[in-house]
PDB file of C-alpha atoms in Angstrom:
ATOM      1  CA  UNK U 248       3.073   0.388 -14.770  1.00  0.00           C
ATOM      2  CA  UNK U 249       2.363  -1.766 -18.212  1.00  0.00           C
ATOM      3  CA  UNK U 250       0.579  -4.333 -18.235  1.00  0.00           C
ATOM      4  CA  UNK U 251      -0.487  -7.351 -20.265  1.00  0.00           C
ATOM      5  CA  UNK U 252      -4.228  -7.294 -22.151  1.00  0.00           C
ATOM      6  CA  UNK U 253      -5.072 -10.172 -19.975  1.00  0.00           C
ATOM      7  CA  UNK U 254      -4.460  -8.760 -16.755  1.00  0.00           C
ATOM      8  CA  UNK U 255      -6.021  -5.524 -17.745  1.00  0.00           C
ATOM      9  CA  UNK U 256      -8.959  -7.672 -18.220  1.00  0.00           C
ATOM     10  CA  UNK U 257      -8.248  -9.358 -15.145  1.00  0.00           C
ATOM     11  CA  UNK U 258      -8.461  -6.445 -13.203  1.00  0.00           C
ATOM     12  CA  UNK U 259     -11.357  -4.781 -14.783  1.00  0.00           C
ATOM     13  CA  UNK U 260     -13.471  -8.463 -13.929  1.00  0.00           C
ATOM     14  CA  UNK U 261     -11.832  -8.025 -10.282  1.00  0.00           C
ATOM     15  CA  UNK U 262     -13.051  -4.449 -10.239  1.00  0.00           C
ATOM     16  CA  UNK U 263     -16.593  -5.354 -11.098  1.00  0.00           C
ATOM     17  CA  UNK U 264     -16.610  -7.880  -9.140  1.00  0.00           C
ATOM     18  CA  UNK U 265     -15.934  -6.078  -5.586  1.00  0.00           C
ATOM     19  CA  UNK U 266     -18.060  -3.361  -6.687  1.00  0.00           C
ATOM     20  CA  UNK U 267     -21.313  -5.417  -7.335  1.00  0.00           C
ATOM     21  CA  UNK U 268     -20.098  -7.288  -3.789  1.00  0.00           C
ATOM     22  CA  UNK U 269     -19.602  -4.140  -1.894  1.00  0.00           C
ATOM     23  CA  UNK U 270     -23.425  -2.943  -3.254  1.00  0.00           C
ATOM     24  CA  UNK U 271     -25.448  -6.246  -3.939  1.00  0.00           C
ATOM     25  CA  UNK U 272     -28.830  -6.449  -1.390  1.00  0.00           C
ATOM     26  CA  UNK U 273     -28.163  -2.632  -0.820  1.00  0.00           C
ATOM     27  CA  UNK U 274     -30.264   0.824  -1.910  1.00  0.00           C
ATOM     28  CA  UNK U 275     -27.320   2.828  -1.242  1.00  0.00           C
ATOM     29  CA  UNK U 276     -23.768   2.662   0.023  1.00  0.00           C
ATOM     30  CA  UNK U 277     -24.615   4.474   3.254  1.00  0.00           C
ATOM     31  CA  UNK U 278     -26.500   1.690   3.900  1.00  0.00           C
ATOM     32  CA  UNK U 279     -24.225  -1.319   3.103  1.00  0.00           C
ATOM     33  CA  UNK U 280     -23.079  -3.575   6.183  1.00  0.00           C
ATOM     34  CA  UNK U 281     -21.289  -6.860   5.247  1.00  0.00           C
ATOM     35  CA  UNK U 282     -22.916  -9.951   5.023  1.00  0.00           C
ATOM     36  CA  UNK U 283     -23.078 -12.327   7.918  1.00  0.00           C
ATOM     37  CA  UNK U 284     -20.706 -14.740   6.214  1.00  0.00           C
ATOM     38  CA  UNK U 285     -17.535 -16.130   7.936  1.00  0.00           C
ATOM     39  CA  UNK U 286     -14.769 -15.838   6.037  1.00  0.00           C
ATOM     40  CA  UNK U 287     -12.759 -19.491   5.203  1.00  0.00           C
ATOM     41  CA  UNK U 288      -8.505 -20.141   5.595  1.00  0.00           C
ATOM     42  CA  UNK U 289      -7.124 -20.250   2.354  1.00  0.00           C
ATOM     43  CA  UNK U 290      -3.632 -21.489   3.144  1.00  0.00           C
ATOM     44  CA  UNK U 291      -0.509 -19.310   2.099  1.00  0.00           C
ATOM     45  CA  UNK U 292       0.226 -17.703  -1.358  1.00  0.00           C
ATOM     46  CA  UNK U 293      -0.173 -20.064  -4.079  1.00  0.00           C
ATOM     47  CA  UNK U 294       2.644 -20.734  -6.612  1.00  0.00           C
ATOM     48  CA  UNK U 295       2.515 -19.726 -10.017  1.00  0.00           C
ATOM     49  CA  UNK U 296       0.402 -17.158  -8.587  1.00  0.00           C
ATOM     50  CA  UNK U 297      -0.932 -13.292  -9.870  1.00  0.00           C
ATOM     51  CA  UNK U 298      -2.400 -11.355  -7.337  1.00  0.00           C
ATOM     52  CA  UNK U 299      -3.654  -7.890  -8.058  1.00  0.00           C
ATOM     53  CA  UNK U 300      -3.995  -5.401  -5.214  1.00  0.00           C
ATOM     54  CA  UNK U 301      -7.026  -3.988  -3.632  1.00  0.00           C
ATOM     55  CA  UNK U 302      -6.898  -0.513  -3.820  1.00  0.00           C
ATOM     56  CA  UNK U 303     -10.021  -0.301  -1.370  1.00  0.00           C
ATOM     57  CA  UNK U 304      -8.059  -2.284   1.165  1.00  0.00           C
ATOM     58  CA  UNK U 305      -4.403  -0.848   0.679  1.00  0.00           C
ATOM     59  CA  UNK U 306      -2.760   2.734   1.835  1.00  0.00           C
ATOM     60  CA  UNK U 307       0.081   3.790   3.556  1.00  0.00           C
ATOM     61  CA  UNK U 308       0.689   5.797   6.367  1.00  0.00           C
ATOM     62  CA  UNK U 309       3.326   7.406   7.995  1.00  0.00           C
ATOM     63  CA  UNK U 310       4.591   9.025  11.171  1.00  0.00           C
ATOM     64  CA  UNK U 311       6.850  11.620  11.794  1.00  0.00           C
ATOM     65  CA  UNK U 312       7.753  13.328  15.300  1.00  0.00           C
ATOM     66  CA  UNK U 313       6.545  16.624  15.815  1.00  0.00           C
ATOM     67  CA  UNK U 314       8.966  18.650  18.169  1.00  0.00           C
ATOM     68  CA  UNK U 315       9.854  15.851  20.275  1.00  0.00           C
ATOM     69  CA  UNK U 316       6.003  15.850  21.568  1.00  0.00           C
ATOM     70  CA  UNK U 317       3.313  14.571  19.372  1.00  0.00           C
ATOM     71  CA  UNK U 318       3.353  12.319  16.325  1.00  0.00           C
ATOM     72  CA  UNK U 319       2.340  13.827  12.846  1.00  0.00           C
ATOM     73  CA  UNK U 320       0.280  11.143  10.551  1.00  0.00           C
ATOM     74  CA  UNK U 321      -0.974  11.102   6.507  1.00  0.00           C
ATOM     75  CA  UNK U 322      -2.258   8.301   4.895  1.00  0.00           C
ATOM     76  CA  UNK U 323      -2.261   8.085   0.797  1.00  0.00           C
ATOM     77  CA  UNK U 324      -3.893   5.751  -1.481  1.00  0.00           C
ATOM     78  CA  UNK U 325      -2.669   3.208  -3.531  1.00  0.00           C
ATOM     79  CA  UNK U 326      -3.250   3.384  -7.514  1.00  0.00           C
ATOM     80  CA  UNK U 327      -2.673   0.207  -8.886  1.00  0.00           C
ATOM     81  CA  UNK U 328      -0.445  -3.177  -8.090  1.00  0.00           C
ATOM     82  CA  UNK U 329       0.552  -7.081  -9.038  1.00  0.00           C
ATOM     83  CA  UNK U 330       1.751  -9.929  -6.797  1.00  0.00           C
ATOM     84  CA  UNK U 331       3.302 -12.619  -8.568  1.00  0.00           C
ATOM     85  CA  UNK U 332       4.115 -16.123  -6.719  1.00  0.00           C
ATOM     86  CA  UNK U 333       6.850 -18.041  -8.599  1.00  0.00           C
ATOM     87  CA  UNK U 334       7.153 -21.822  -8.605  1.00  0.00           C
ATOM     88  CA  UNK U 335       8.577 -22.733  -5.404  1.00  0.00           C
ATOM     89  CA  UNK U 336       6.436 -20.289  -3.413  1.00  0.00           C
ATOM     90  CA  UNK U 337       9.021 -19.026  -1.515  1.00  0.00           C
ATOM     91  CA  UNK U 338       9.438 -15.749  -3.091  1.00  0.00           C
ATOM     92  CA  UNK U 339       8.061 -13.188  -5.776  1.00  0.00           C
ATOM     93  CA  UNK U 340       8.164  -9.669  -7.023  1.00  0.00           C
ATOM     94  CA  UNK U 341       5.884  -6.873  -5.911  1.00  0.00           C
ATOM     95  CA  UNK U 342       5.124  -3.808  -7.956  1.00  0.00           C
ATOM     96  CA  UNK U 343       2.731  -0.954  -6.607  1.00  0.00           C
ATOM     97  CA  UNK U 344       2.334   2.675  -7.399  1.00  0.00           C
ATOM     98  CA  UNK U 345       0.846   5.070  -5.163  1.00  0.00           C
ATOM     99  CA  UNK U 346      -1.072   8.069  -5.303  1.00  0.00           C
ATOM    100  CA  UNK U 347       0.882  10.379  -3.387  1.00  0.00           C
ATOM    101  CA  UNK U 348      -1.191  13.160  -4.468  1.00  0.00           C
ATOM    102  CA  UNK U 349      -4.416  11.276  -2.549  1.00  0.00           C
ATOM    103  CA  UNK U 350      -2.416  12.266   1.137  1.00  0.00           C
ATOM    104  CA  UNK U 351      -4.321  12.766   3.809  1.00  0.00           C
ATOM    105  CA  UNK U 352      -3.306  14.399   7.063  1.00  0.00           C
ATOM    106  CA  UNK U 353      -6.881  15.444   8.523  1.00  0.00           C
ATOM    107  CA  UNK U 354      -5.970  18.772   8.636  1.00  0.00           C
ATOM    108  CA  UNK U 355      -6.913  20.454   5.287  1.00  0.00           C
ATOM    109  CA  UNK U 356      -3.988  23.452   5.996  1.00  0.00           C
ATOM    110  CA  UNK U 357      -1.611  20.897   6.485  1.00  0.00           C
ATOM    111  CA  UNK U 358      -2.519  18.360   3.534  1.00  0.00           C
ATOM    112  CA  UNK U 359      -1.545  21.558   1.509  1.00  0.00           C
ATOM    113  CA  UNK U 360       1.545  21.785   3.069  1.00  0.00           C
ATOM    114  CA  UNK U 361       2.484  18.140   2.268  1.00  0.00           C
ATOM    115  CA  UNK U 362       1.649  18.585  -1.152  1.00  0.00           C
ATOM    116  CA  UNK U 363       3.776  21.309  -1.575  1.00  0.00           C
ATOM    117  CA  UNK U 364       7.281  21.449  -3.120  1.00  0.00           C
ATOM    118  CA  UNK U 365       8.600  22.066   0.858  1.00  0.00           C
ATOM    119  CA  UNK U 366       7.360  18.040   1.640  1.00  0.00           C
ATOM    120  CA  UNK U 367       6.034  15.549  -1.061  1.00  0.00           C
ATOM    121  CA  UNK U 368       6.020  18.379  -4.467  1.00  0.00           C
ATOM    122  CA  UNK U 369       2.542  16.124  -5.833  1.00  0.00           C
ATOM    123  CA  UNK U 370       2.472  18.544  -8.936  1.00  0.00           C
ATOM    124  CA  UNK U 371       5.856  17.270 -10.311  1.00  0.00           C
ATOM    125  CA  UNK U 372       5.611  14.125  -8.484  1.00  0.00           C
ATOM    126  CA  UNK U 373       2.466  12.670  -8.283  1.00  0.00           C
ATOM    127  CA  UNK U 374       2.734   8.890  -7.748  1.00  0.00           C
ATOM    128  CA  UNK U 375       5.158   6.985  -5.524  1.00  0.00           C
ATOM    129  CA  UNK U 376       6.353   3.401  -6.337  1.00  0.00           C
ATOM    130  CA  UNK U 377       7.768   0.183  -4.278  1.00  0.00           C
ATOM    131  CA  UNK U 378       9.492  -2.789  -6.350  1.00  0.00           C
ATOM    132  CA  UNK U 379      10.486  -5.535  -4.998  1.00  0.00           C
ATOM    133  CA  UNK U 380      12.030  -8.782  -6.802  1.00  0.00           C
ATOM    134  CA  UNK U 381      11.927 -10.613  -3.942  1.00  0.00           C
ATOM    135  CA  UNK U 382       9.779 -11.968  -1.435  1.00  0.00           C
ATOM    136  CA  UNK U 383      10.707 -14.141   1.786  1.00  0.00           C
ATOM    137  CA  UNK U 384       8.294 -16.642   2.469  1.00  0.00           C
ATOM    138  CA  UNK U 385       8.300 -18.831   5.118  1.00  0.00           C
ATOM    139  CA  UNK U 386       5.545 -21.613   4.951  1.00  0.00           C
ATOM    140  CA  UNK U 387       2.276 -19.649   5.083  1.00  0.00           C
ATOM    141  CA  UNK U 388       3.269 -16.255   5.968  1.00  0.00           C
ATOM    142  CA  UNK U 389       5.273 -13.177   4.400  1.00  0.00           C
ATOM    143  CA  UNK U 390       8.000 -12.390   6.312  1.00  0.00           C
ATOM    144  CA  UNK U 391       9.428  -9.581   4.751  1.00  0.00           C
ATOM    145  CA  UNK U 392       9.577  -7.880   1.154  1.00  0.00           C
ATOM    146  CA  UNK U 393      12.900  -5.883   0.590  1.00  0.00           C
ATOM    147  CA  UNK U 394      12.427  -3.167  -2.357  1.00  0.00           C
ATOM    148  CA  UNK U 395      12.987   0.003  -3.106  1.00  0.00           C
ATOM    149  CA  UNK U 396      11.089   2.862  -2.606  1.00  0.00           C
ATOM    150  CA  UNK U 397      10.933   5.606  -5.421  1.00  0.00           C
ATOM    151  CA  UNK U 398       9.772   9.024  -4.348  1.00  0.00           C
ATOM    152  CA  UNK U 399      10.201  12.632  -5.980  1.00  0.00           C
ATOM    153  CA  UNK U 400      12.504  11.080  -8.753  1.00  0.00           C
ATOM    154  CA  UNK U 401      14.598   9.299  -5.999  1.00  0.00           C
ATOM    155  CA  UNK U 402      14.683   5.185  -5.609  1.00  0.00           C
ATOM    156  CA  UNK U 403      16.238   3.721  -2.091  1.00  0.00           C
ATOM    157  CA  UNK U 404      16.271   0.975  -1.049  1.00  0.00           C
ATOM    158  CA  UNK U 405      13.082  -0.191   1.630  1.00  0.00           C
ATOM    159  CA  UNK U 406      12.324  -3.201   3.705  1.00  0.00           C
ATOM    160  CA  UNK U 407       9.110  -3.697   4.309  1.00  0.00           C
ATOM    161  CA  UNK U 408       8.628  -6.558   7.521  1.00  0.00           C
ATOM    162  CA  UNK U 409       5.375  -7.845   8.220  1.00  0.00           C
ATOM    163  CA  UNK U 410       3.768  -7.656  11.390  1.00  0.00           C
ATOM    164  CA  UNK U 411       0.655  -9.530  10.579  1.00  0.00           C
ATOM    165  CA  UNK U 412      -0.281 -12.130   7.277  1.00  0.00           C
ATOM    166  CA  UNK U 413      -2.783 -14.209   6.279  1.00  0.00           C
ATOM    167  CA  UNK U 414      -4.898 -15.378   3.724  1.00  0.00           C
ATOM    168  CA  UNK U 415      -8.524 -16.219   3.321  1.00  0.00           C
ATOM    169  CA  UNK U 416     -11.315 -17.410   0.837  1.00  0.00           C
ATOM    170  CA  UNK U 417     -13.536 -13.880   0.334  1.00  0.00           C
ATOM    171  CA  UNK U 418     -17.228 -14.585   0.310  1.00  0.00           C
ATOM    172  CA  UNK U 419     -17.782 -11.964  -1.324  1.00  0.00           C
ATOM    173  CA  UNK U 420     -15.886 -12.991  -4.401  1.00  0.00           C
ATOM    174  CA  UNK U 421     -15.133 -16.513  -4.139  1.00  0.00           C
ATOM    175  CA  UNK U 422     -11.743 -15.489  -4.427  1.00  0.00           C
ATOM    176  CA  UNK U 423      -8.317 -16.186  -2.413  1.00  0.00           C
ATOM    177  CA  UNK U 424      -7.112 -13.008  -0.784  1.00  0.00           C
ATOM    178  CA  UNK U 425      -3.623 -12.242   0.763  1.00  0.00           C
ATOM    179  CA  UNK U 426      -2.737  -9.707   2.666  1.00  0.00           C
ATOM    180  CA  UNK U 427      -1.016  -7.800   5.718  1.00  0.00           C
ATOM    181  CA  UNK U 428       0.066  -4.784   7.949  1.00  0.00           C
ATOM    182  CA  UNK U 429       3.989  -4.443   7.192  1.00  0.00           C
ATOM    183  CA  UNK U 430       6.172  -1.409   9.150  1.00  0.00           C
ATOM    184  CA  UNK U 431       9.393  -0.069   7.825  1.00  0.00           C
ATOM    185  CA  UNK U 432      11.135   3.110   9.509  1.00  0.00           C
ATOM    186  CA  UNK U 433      12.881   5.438   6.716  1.00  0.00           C
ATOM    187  CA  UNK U 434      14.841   8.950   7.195  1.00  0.00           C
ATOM    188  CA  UNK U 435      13.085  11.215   4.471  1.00  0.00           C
ATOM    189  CA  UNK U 436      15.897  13.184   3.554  1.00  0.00           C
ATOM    190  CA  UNK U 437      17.010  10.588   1.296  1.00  0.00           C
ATOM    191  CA  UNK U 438      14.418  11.475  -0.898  1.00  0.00           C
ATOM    192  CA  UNK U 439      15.181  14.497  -0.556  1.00  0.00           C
ATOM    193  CA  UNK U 440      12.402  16.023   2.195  1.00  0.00           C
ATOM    194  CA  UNK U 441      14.141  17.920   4.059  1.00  0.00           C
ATOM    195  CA  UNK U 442      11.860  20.557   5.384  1.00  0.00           C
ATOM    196  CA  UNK U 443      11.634  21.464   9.300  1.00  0.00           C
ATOM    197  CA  UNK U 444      14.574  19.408  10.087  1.00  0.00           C
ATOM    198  CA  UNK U 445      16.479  22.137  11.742  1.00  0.00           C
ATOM    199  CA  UNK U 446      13.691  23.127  13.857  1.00  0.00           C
ATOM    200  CA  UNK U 447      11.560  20.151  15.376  1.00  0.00           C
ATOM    201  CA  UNK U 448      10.857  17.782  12.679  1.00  0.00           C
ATOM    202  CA  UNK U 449      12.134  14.328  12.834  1.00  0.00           C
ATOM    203  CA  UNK U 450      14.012  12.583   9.720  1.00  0.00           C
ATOM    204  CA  UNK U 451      13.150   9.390  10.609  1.00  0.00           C
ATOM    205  CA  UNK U 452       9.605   8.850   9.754  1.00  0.00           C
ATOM    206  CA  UNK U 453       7.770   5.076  10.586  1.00  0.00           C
ATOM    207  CA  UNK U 454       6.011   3.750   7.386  1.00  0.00           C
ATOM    208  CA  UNK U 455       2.647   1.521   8.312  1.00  0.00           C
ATOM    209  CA  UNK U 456       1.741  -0.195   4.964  1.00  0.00           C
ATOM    210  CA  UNK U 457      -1.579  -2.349   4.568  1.00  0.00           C
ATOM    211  CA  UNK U 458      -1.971  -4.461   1.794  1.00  0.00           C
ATOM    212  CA  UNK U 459      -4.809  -6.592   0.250  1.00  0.00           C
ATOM    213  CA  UNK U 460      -4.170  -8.581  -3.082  1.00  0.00           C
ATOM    214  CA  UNK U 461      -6.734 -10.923  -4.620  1.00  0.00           C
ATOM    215  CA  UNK U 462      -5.598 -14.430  -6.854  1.00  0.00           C
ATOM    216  CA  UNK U 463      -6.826 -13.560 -10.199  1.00  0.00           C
ATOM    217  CA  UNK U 464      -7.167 -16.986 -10.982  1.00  0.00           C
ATOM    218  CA  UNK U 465     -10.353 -18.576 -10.167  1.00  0.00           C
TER     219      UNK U 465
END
């Protein structure tokens, strides 16, 4: 993703300023709790809006049934990502890229397997990205954000929903933040992963995505 000198700036300001937040009044990061400050509402997205994500605050997960029994779960990281508001604050675009190469399973074995041409193939494919060049707003609240999805070269189309939204004034950085949990349910094997499904694996795999995205204006 390219962006503009000012909102490289932006984001390098934004990333100073939640790392001297997440470590002021502290020796060491083992021993950071959060401040006893309430957070304050902060109404809905503004218009005119940029928002750029939090990667400390944003992943993905997913779920995928395991021979009918248990549920298999990973979690990746998110790189980098903008939120733009436009001027009736009823929609927006959306563009994130994730580190797909940053999954997570719990299970070291098995976060190889992932990684491996057989699942995700991180050494050609390394990042994941959702664009979206719309967003449904509905007073306040997100209420869904239909993309597209582009993993290991492919791009299909995704609908995220949102099962949760809000936004609040961070005390930490004086900042409006937006965020939410949204849930989509995809079948992997139009991106191509195909592995196991002959022999216990489900297709259809449940995507949980949180996202936090801070105004970069003051």
């Amino acid at each position: 993703m390219t962006y503009p000198a000012t909102a490289v700036k932006t984001k390098l300001i934004l990333a100073a300023l939640l790392s001297a937040a997440a470590f002021s009044g502290t020796a060491t990061a083992q021993e950071y709790t959060a401040p006893p400050v309430a957070v304050k509402p902060a109404g809905g997205p503004k218009k005119n809006a940029n928002y750029v994500v939090d990667p400390t605050h944003t992943f993905v997960m997913y779920e995928m049934g395991h021979y009918g029994t248990t549920t298999n779960r990973g979690r990746f990281s998110t790189k980098d990502g903008s939120v733009q508001i436009d001027g009736t604050g009823t929609s927006g675009k959306v563009d994130i890229t994730m580190d797909i190469s940053s999954i997570n399973t719990g299970v070291d074995l098995l976060n190889r397997h992932v990684q491996s041409k057989d699942f995700f193939n991180v050494a050609e494919f390394p990042t994941g990205r959702f664009v979206a060049d719309r967003i449904d707003i509905s007073g306040d609240k997100v209420v869904d954000v239909p993309g597209t999805l582009t993993l290991m070269g492919q791009t299909k189309p995704v609908t995220l929903k949102a099962v949760r939204f809000n936004c609040y004034l961070s005390p930490l950085i004086n900042r409006q933040v937006c965020g939410g949990d949204f849930e989509t349910t995809v079948e992997r094997s139009d991106w191509g992963i195909t592995w196991g499904l002959n022999f216990g694996f489900e297709n259809k795999v449940k995507l949980l995505v949180q996202v936090e995205a801070v105004n970069v204006q003051p």
